[in-house]
Coordinates of C-alpha atoms in Angstrom, one line a residue:
X1 CA 16.8 -24.0 12.6
X2 CA 17.3 -20.8 14.5
X3 CA 20.7 -20.3 12.9
X4 CA 19.1 -20.5 9.5
X5 CA 16.6 -17.8 10.4
X6 CA 19.3 -15.5 11.7
X7 CA 21.4 -15.9 8.5
X8 CA 18.4 -15.2 6.3
X9 CA 17.6 -12.1 8.3
X10 CA 21.2 -10.8 7.9
X11 CA 21.3 -11.4 4.2
X12 CA 18.0 -9.7 3.8
X13 CA 19.3 -6.6 5.6
X14 CA 22.4 -6.5 3.4
X15 CA 20.2 -6.6 0.3
X16 CA 17.9 -3.8 1.6
X17 CA 20.8 -1.6 2.6
X18 CA 22.4 -1.8 -0.9
X19 CA 19.3 -1.2 -2.9
X20 CA 19.0 2.6 -2.5
X21 CA 16.6 5.0 -4.2
X22 CA 16.2 5.0 -7.9
X23 CA 16.0 8.8 -8.6
X24 CA 16.5 12.2 -7.1
X25 CA 13.9 14.6 -8.3
X26 CA 14.3 18.4 -8.0
X27 CA 11.1 20.4 -8.5
X28 CA 12.3 23.9 -8.9
X29 CA 9.4 26.3 -8.3
X30 CA 11.6 29.3 -7.9
X31 CA 12.5 32.2 -10.3
X32 CA 16.2 31.1 -10.5
X33 CA 18.1 28.4 -12.2
X34 CA 19.9 26.3 -9.6
X35 CA 22.8 23.9 -9.6
X36 CA 22.1 21.1 -7.2
X37 CA 24.6 19.1 -5.1
X38 CA 24.3 16.2 -2.7
X39 CA 26.5 16.5 0.3
X40 CA 27.4 14.5 3.4
X41 CA 27.8 16.0 6.9
X42 CA 31.5 15.3 6.5
X43 CA 31.7 18.0 3.8
X44 CA 32.0 15.7 0.8
X45 CA 29.9 17.2 -2.1
X46 CA 28.9 15.7 -5.4
X47 CA 27.2 17.8 -8.2
X48 CA 23.9 16.3 -9.5
X49 CA 23.2 18.9 -12.2
X50 CA 21.3 22.1 -13.2
X51 CA 17.6 22.6 -12.9
X52 CA 16.0 25.6 -14.7
X53 CA 13.5 27.9 -13.1
X54 CA 9.9 26.5 -12.9
X55 CA 11.0 23.1 -14.1
X56 CA 11.8 19.6 -12.9
X57 CA 15.1 17.8 -13.0
X58 CA 15.5 14.0 -12.5
X59 CA 18.9 12.5 -11.7
X60 CA 20.0 8.9 -11.1
X61 CA 20.3 8.2 -7.4
X62 CA 23.5 6.2 -7.8
X63 CA 25.4 9.3 -6.6
X64 CA 23.7 9.1 -3.3
X65 CA 25.3 5.7 -2.9
X66 CA 28.7 7.3 -2.8
X67 CA 27.7 9.0 0.4
X68 CA 26.1 5.9 1.9
X69 CA 27.1 5.2 5.5
X70 CA 27.9 8.8 6.2
X71 CA 25.1 9.4 8.6
X72 CA 22.7 10.9 6.0
X73 CA 23.0 13.4 3.3
X74 CA 21.5 16.8 2.3
X75 CA 20.9 18.6 -0.9
X76 CA 22.4 22.1 -1.7
X77 CA 20.9 24.5 -4.3
X78 CA 23.1 27.3 -5.7
X79 CA 21.1 29.9 -7.6
X80 CA 22.9 32.0 -10.3
X81 CA 22.5 35.0 -8.0
X82 CA 22.0 35.0 -4.2
X83 CA 23.0 32.7 -1.4
X84 CA 23.0 28.9 -1.6
X85 CA 20.6 27.0 0.7
X86 CA 20.3 23.4 1.7
X87 CA 17.6 20.8 2.5
X88 CA 17.1 19.0 5.7
X89 CA 19.4 16.0 6.3
X90 CA 17.8 12.7 5.2
X91 CA 18.6 9.1 5.1
X92 CA 18.2 7.4 1.6
X93 CA 15.1 5.3 1.4
X94 CA 15.5 1.7 0.4
X95 CA 13.9 2.3 -2.9
X96 CA 11.7 5.0 -4.7
X97 CA 12.3 8.7 -5.0
X98 CA 14.0 11.5 -3.1
X99 CA 12.0 14.7 -4.1
X100 CA 13.2 18.2 -3.1
X101 CA 10.7 20.9 -3.8
X102 CA 12.3 24.3 -4.0
X103 CA 10.5 27.7 -3.6
X104 CA 11.7 31.3 -3.8
X105 CA 11.8 31.5 0.0
X106 CA 14.1 28.6 1.0
X107 CA 12.2 28.2 4.3
X108 CA 9.3 26.9 2.3
X109 CA 11.3 24.3 0.5
X110 CA 11.0 20.7 1.6
X111 CA 12.3 17.2 1.0
X112 CA 10.1 14.1 0.7
X113 CA 10.6 10.4 0.1
X114 CA 8.1 8.7 -2.3

């Protein structure tokens, strides 16, 4: 009976770890259009897309799955002019949304999981 419980717990863990978030949302409250990338600490980078100034972009989170197991990920925003900046490092939630809210001053930008 104990063996059956241990097996069920392991299977449940595998299912939860492969689920991943459903979307990545970028809320761009800045004056610049940005190109957004998701990156791993290893340096691997994948382009998500472009988000216009004062608008919202929604991208499928399947690209985060490509970086799974890398010890987390972070988002990078490259404006048309000026320096690129990045989010805090985060671990993908088991489901839901990853939301990055961007402001003109990158220090005020933040990431949240919903």
